[in-house]
PDB file of C-alpha atoms in Angstrom:
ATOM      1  CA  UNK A 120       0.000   0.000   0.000  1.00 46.00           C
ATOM      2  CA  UNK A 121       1.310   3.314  -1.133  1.00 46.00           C
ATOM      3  CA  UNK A 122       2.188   5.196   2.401  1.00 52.00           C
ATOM      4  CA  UNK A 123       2.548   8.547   0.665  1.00 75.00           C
ATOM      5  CA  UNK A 124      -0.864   8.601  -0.835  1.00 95.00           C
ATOM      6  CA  UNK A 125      -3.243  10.344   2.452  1.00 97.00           C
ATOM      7  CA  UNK A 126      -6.486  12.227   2.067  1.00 98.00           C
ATOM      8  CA  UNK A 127      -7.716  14.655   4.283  1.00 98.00           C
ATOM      9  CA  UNK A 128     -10.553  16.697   5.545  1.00 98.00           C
ATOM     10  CA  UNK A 129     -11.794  17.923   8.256  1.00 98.00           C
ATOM     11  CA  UNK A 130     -15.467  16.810   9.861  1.00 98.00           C
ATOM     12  CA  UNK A 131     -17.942  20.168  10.788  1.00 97.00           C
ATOM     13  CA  UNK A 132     -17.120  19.994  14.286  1.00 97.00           C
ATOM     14  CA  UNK A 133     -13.362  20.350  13.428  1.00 98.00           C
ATOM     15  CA  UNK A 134     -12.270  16.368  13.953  1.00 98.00           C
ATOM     16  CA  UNK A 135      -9.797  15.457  11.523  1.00 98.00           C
ATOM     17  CA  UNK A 136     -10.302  12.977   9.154  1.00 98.00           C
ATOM     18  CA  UNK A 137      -7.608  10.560   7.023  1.00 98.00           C
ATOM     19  CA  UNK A 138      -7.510   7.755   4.787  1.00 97.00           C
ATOM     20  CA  UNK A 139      -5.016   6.315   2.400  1.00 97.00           C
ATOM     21  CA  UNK A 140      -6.085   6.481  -1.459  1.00 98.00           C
ATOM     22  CA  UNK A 141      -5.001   3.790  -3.610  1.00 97.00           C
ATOM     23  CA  UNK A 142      -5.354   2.988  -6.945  1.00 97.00           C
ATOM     24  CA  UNK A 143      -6.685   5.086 -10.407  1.00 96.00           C
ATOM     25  CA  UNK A 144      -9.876   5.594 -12.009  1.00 97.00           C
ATOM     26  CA  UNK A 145     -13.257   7.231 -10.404  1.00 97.00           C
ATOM     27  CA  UNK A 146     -13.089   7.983  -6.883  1.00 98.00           C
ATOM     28  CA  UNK A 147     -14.527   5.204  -4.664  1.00 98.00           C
ATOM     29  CA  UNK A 148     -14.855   5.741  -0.839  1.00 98.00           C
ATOM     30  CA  UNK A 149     -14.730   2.781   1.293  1.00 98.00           C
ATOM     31  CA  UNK A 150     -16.159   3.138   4.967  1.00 98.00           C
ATOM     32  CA  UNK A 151     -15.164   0.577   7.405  1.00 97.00           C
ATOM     33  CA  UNK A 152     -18.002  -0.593   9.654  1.00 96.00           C
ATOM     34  CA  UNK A 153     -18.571  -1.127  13.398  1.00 93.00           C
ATOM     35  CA  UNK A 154     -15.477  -2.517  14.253  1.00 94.00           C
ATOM     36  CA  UNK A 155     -11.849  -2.117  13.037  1.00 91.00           C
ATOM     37  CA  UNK A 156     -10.524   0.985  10.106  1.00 94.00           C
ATOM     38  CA  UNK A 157     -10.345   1.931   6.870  1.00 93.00           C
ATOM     39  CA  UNK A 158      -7.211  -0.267   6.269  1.00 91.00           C
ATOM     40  CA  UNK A 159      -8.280  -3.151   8.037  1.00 93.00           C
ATOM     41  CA  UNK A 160     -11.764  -3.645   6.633  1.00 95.00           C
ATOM     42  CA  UNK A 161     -10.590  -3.160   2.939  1.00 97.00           C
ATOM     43  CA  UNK A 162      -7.240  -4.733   2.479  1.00 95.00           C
ATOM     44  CA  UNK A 163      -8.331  -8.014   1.394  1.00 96.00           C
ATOM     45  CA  UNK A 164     -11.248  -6.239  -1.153  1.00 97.00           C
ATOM     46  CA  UNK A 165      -8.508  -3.482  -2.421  1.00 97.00           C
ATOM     47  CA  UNK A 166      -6.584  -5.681  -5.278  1.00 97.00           C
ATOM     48  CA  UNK A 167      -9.882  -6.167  -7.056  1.00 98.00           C
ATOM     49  CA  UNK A 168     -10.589  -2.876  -7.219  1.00 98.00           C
ATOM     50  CA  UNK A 169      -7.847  -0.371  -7.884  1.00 97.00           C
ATOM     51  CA  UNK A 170      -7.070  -1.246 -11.449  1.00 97.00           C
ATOM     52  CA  UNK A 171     -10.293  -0.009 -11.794  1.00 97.00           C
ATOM     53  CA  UNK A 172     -11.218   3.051  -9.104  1.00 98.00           C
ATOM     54  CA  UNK A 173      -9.182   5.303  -7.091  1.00 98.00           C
ATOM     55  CA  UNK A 174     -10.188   3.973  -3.759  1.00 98.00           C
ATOM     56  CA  UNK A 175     -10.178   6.083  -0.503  1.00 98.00           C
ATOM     57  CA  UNK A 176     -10.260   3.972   2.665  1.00 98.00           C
ATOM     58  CA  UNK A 177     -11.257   6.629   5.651  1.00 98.00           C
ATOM     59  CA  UNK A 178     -11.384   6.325   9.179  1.00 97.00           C
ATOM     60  CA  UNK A 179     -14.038   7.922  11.193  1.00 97.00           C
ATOM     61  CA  UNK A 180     -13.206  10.016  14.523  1.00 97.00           C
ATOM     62  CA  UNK A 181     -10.759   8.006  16.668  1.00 96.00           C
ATOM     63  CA  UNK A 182      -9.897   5.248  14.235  1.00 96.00           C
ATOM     64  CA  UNK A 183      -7.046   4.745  11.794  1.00 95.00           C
ATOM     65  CA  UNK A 184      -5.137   7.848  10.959  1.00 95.00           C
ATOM     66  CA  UNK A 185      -8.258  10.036  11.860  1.00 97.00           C
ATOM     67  CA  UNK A 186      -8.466  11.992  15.195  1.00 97.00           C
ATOM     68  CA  UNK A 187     -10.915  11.696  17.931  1.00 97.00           C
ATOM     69  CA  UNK A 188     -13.841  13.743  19.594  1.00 97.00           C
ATOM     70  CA  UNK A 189     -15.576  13.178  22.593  1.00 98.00           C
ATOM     71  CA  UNK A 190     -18.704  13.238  20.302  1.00 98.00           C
ATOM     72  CA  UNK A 191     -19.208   9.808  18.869  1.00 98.00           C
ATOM     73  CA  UNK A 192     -23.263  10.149  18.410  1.00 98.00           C
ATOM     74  CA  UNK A 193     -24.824   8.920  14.549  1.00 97.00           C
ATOM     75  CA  UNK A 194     -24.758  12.676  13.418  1.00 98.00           C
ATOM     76  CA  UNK A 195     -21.532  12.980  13.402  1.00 98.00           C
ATOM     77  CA  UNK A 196     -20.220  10.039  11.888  1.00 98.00           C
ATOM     78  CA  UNK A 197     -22.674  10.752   9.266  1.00 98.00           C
ATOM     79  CA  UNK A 198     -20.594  14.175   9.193  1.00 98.00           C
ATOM     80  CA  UNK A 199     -17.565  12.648   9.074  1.00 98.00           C
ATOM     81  CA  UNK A 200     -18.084  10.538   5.753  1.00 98.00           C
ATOM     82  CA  UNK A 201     -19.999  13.755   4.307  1.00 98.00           C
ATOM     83  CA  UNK A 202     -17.298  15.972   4.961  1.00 98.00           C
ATOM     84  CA  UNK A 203     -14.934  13.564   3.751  1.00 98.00           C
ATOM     85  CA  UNK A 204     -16.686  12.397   0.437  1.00 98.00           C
ATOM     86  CA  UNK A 205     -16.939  16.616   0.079  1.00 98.00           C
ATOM     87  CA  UNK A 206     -13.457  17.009   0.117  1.00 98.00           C
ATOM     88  CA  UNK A 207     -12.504  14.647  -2.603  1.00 98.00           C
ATOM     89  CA  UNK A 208     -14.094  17.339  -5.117  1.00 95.00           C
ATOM     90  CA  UNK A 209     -15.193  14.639  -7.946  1.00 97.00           C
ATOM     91  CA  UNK A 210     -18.371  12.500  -7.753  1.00 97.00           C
ATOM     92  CA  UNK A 211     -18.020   9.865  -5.460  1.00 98.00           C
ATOM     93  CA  UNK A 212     -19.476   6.116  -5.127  1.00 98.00           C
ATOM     94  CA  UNK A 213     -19.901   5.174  -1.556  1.00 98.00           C
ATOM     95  CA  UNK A 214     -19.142   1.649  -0.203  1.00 98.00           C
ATOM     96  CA  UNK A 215     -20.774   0.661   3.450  1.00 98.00           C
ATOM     97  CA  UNK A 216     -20.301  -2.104   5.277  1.00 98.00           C
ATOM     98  CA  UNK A 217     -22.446  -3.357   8.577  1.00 97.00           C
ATOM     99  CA  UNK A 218     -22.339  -0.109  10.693  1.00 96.00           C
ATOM    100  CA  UNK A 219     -21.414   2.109   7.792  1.00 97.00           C
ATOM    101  CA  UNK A 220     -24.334   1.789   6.467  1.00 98.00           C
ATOM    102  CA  UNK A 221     -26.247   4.498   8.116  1.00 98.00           C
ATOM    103  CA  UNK A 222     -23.656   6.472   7.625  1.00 98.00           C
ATOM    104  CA  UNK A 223     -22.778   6.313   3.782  1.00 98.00           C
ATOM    105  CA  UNK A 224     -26.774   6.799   3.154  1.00 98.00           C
ATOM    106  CA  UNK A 225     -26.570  10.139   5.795  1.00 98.00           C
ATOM    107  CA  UNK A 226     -24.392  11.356   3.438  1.00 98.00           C
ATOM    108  CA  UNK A 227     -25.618  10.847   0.648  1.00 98.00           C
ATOM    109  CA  UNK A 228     -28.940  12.277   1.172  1.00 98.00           C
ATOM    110  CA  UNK A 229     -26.760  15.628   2.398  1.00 97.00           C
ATOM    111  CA  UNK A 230     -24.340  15.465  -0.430  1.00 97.00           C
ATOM    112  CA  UNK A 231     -24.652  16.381  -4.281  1.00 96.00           C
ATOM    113  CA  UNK A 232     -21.211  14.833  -4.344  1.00 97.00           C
ATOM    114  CA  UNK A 233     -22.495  11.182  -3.680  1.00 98.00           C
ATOM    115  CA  UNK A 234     -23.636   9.183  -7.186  1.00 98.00           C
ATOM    116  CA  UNK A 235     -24.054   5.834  -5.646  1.00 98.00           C
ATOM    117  CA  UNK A 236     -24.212   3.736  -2.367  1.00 98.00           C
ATOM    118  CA  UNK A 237     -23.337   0.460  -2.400  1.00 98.00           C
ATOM    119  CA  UNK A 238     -23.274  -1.424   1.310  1.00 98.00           C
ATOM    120  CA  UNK A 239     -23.045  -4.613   2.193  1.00 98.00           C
ATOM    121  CA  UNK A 240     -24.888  -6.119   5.325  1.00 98.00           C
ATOM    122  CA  UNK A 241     -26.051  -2.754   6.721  1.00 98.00           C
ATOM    123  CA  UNK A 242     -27.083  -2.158  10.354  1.00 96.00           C
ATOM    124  CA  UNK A 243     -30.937  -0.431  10.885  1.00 95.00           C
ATOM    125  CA  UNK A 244     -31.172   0.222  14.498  1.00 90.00           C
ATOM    126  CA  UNK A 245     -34.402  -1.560  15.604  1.00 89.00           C
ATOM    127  CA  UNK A 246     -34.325  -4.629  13.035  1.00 93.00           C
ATOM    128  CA  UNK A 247     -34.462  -7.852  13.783  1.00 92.00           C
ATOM    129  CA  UNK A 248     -35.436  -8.290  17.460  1.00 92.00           C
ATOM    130  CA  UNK A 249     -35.284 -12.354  17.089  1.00 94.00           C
ATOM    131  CA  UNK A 250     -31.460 -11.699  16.406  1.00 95.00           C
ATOM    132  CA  UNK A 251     -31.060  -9.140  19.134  1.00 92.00           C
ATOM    133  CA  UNK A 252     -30.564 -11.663  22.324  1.00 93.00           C
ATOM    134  CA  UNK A 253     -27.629 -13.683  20.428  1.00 93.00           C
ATOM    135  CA  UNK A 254     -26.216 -10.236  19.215  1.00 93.00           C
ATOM    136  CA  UNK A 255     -26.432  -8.663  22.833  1.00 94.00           C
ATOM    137  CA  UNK A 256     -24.775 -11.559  24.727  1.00 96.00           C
ATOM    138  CA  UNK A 257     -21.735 -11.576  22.196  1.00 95.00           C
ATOM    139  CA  UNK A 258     -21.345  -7.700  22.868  1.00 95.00           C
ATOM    140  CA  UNK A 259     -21.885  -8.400  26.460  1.00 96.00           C
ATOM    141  CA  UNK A 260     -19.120 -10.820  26.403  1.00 97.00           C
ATOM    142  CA  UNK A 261     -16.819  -8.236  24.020  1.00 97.00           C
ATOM    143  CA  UNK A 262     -16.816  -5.602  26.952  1.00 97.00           C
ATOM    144  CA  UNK A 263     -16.240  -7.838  29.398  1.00 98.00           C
ATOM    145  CA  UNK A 264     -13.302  -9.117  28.004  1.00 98.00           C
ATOM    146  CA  UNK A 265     -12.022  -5.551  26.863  1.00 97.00           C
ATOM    147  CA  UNK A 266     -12.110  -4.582  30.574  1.00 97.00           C
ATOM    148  CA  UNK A 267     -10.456  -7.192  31.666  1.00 97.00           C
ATOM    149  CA  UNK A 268      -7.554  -5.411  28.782  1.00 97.00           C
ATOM    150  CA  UNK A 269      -8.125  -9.369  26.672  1.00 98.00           C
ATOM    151  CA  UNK A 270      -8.564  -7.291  23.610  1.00 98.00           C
ATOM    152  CA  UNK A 271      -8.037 -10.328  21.181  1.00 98.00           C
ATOM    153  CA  UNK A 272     -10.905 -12.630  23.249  1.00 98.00           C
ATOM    154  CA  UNK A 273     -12.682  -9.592  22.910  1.00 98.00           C
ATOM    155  CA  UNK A 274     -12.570 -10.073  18.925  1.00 97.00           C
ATOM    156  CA  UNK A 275     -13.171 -13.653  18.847  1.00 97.00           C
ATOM    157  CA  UNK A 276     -15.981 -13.064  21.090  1.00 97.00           C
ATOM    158  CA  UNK A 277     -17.316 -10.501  18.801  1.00 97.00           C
ATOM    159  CA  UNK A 278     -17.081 -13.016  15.745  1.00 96.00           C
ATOM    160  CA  UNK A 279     -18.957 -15.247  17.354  1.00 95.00           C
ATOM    161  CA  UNK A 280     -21.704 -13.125  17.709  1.00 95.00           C
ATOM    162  CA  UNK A 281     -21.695 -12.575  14.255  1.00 95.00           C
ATOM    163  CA  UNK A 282     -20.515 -14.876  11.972  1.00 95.00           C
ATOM    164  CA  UNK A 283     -21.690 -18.482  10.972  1.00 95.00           C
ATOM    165  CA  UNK A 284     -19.055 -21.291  12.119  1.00 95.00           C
ATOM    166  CA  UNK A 285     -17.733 -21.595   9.033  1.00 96.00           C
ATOM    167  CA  UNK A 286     -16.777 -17.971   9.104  1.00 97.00           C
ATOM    168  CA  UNK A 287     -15.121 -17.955  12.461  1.00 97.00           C
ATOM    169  CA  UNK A 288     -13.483 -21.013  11.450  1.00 97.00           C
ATOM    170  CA  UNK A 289     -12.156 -19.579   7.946  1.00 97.00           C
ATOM    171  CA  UNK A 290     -10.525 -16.556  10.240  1.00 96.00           C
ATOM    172  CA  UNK A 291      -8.573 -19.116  12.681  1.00 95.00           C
ATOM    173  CA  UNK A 292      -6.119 -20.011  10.767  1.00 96.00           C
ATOM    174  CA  UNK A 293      -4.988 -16.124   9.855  1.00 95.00           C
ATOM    175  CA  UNK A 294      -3.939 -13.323  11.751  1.00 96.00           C
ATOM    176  CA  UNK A 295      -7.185 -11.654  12.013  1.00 96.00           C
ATOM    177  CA  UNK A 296      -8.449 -11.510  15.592  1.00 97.00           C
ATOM    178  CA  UNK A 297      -4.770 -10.332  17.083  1.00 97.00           C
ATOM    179  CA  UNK A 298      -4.539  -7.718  13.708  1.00 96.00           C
ATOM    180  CA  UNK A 299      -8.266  -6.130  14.816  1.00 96.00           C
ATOM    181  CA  UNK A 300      -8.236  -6.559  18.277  1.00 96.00           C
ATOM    182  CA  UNK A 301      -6.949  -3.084  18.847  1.00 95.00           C
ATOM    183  CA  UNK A 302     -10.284  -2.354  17.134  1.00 94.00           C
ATOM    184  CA  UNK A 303     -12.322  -2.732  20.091  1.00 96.00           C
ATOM    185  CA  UNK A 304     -12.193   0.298  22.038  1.00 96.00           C
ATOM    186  CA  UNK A 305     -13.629   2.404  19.524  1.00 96.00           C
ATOM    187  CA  UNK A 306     -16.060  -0.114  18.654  1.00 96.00           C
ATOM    188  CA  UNK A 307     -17.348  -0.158  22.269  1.00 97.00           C
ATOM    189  CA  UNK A 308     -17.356   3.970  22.538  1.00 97.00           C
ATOM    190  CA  UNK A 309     -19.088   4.252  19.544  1.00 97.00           C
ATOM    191  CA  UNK A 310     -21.754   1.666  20.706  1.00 96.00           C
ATOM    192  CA  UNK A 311     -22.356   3.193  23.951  1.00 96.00           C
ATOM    193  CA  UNK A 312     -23.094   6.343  21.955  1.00 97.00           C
ATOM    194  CA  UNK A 313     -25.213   4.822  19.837  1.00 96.00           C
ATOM    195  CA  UNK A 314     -27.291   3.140  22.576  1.00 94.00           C
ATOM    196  CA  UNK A 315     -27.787   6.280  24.642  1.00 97.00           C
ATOM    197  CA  UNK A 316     -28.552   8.438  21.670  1.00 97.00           C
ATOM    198  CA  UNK A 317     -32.836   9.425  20.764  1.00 96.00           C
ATOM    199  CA  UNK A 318     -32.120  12.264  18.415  1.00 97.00           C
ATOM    200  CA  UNK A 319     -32.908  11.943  14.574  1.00 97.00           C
ATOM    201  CA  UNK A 320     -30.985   9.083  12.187  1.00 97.00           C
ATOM    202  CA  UNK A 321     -29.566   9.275   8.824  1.00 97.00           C
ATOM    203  CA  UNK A 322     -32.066   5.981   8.288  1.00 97.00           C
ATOM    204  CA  UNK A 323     -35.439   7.617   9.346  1.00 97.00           C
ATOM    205  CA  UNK A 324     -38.163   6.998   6.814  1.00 97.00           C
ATOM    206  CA  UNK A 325     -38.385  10.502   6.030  1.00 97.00           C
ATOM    207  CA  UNK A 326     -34.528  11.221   5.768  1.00 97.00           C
ATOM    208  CA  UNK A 327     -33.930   8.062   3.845  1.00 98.00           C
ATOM    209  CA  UNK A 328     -36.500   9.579   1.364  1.00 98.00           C
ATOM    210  CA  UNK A 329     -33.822  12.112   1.124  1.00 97.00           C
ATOM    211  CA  UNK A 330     -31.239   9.708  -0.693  1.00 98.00           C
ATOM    212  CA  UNK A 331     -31.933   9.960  -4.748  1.00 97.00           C
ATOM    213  CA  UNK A 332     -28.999   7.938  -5.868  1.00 98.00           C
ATOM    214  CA  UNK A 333     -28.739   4.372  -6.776  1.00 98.00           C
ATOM    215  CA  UNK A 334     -28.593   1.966  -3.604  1.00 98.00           C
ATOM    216  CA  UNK A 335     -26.876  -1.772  -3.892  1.00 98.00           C
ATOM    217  CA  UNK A 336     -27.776  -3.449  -0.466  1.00 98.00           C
ATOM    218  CA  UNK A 337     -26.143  -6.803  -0.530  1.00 98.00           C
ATOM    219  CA  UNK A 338     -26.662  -9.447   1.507  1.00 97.00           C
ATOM    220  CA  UNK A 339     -25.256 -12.891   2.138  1.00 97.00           C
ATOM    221  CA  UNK A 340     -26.547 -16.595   1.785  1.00 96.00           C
ATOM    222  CA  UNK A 341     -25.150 -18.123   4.620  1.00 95.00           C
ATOM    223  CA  UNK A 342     -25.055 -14.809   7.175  1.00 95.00           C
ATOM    224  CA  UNK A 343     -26.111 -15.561  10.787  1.00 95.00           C
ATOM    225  CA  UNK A 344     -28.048 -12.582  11.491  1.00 95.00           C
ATOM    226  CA  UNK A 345     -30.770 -13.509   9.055  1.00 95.00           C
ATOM    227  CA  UNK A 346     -33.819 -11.671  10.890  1.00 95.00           C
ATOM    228  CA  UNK A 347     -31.049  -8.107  11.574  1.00 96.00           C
ATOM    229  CA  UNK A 348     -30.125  -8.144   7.664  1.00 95.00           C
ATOM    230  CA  UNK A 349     -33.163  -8.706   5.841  1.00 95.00           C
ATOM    231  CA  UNK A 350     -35.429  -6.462   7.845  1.00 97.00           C
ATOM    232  CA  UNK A 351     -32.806  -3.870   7.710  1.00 97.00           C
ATOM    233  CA  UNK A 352     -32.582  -4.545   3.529  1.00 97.00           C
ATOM    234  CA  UNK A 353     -35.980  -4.039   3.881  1.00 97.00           C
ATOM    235  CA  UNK A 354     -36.484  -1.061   5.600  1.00 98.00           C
ATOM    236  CA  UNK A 355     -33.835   1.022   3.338  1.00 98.00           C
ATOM    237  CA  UNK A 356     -36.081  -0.852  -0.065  1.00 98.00           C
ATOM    238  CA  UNK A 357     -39.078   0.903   1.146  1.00 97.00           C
ATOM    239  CA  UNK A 358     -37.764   4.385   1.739  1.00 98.00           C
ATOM    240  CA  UNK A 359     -34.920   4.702  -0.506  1.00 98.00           C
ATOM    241  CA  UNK A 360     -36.677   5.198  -4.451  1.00 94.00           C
ATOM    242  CA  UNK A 361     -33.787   3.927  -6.244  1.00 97.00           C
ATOM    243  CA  UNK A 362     -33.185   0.835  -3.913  1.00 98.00           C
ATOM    244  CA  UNK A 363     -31.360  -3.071  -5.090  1.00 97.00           C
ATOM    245  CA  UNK A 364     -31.138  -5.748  -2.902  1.00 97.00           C
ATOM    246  CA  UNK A 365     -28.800  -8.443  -4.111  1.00 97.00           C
ATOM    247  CA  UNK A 366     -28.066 -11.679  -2.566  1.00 96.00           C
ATOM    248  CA  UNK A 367     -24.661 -13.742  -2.614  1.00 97.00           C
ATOM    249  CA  UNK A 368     -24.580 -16.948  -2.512  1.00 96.00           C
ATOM    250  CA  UNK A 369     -22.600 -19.425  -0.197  1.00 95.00           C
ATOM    251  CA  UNK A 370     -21.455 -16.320   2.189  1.00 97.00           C
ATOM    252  CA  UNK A 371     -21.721 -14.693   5.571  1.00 97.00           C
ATOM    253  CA  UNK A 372     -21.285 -10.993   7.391  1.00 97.00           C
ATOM    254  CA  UNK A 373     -17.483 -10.947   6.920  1.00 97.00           C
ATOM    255  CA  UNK A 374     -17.484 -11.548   3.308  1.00 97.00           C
ATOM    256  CA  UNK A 375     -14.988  -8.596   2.662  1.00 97.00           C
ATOM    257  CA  UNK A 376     -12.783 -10.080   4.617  1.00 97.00           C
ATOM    258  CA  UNK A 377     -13.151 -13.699   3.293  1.00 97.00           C
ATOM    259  CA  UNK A 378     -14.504 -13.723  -0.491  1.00 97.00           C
ATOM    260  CA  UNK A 379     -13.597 -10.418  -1.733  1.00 98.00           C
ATOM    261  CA  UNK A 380     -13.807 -11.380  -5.364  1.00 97.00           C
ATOM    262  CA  UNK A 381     -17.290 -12.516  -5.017  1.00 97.00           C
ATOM    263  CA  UNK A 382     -18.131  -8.598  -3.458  1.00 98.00           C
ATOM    264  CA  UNK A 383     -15.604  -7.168  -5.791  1.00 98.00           C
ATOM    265  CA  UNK A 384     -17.765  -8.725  -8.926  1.00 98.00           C
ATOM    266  CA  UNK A 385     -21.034  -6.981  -7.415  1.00 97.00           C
ATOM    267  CA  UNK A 386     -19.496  -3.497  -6.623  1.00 98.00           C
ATOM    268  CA  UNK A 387     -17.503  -2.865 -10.348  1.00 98.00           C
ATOM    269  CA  UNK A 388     -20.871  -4.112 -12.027  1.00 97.00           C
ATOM    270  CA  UNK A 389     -22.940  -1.150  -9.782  1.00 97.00           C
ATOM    271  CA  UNK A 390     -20.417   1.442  -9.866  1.00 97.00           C
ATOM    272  CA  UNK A 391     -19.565   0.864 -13.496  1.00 96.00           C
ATOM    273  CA  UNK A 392     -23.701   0.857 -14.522  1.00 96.00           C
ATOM    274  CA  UNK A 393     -23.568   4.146 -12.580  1.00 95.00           C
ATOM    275  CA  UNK A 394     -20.923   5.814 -14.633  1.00 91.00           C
ATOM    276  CA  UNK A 395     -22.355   4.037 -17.933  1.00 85.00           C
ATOM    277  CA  UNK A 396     -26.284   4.057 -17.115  1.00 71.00           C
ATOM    278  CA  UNK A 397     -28.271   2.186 -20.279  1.00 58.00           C
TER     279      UNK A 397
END
């Protein structure tokens, strides 16, 4: 990865924001989700893409090469990948995954310099209730091993949560849980936040009405969280006009991490319609 290659911008409460670019062709802007940064998420995706896109991989406030605030609420993550995707100064196709979601549709009902979302797996607060007891033990477990400072148990426990066996079993044999495990902090922080906040959300009925690009939502086959995912595909489909819901076959929540040239086939065939329409 080129070192030399950094974008940034600065979010509207004055948090600095930074991602490496890689690649050439149309700018692409790839948002990490929940847990981890913009390297980490991407790194396995990235060699299918840049011989195609220029892809920017950001980190939100108190992630990656990004700085922090003490205000972690959905607004202004939404203004960090706004302000971001702003400062490119081309049009811009937006790539979510999981958490991101929320946040790459935020901006791109606030910004004329968004053409596309594309997001795989995306989170609605307030989906999928019959998921929500599995999903809250494993996050129960992930801050109780973070406070005990087991940062890497804290990972696998967050896996398990959220990936099928086959998934978790895939990761074993790589570096993956010690390589995010310094992910978790921020992951917690920006939970909490999320949990305590009421205010308005970027995926509102009436804000998601707000978002007149083309949406991708992609889904897996095999993904745990069947009940979280589809209602949440669902809920986006009925407010967003342009919406497409796309399902791949034989995979779980952590494809982009473990069949990137399945994803990769999906995302150059949406972003490349949107820069060719019919």
């Amino acid at each position: 990865m080129n070192e030399k290659r950094i974008h940034r911008a600065v979010s509207a409460d004055g948090t600095e924001l930074a991602g490496r670019v890689v690649g050439q062709g149309p700018a692409v802007v790839l948002v990490h989700g929940g847990i981890g940064h913009g390297d980490l998420a991407w790194e396995a995706l990235l060699p299918h893409l840049t011989d195609r896109f220029t892809c920017y991989l950001p980190s939100i406030r108190g992630r990656g090469l990004s700085g922090d605030h003490p205000d972690h609420t959905p607004p202004r993550l939404v203004e960090d990948v706004t302000a971001f995707v702003d400062s490119i100064g081309e049009p811009v196709c937006l790539v979510g995954w999981s958490g991101s979601g929320p946040w790459c549709l935020g901006a791109a009902a606030r910004s004329d310099t968004v053409i596309a979302v594309a997001t795989y797996e995306p989170v609605v607060p307030g989906s999928g209730e019959t998921d929500m007891p599995r999903l809250g033990a494993a996050l129960e477990k992930v801050g109780m091993a973070a406070a005990d400072g087991r940062l890497v148990d804290a990972v696998r426990a967050f896996a398990a949560g959220i990936c099928t066996d086959d998934e978790v079993a895939a990761l074993e044999p790589t570096t993956f849980f010690e390589r995010w495990a310094g992910a978790v902090p921020a992951l917690l922080n920006d939970l909490g936040q999320d949990r305590a906040y009421e205010g308005p959300r970027s995926i509102d009925p009436k804000a998601l009405e707000q978002v007149s690009v083309p949406v991708l939502v992609l889904r897996g086959e095999q993904t745990l969280l069947t009940s979280l995912w589809g209602e949440s595909a669902e809920h986006i489909a009925r407010h967003v006009p342009d919406t497409h819901i796309r399902e791949l076959s034989g995979v779980g929540h952590f494809a982009p991490v473990l069949a990137p040239e399945l994803l990769s086939e999906e995302l150059i065939a949406f972003i490349e319609s949107v820069h060719q329409p019919a």
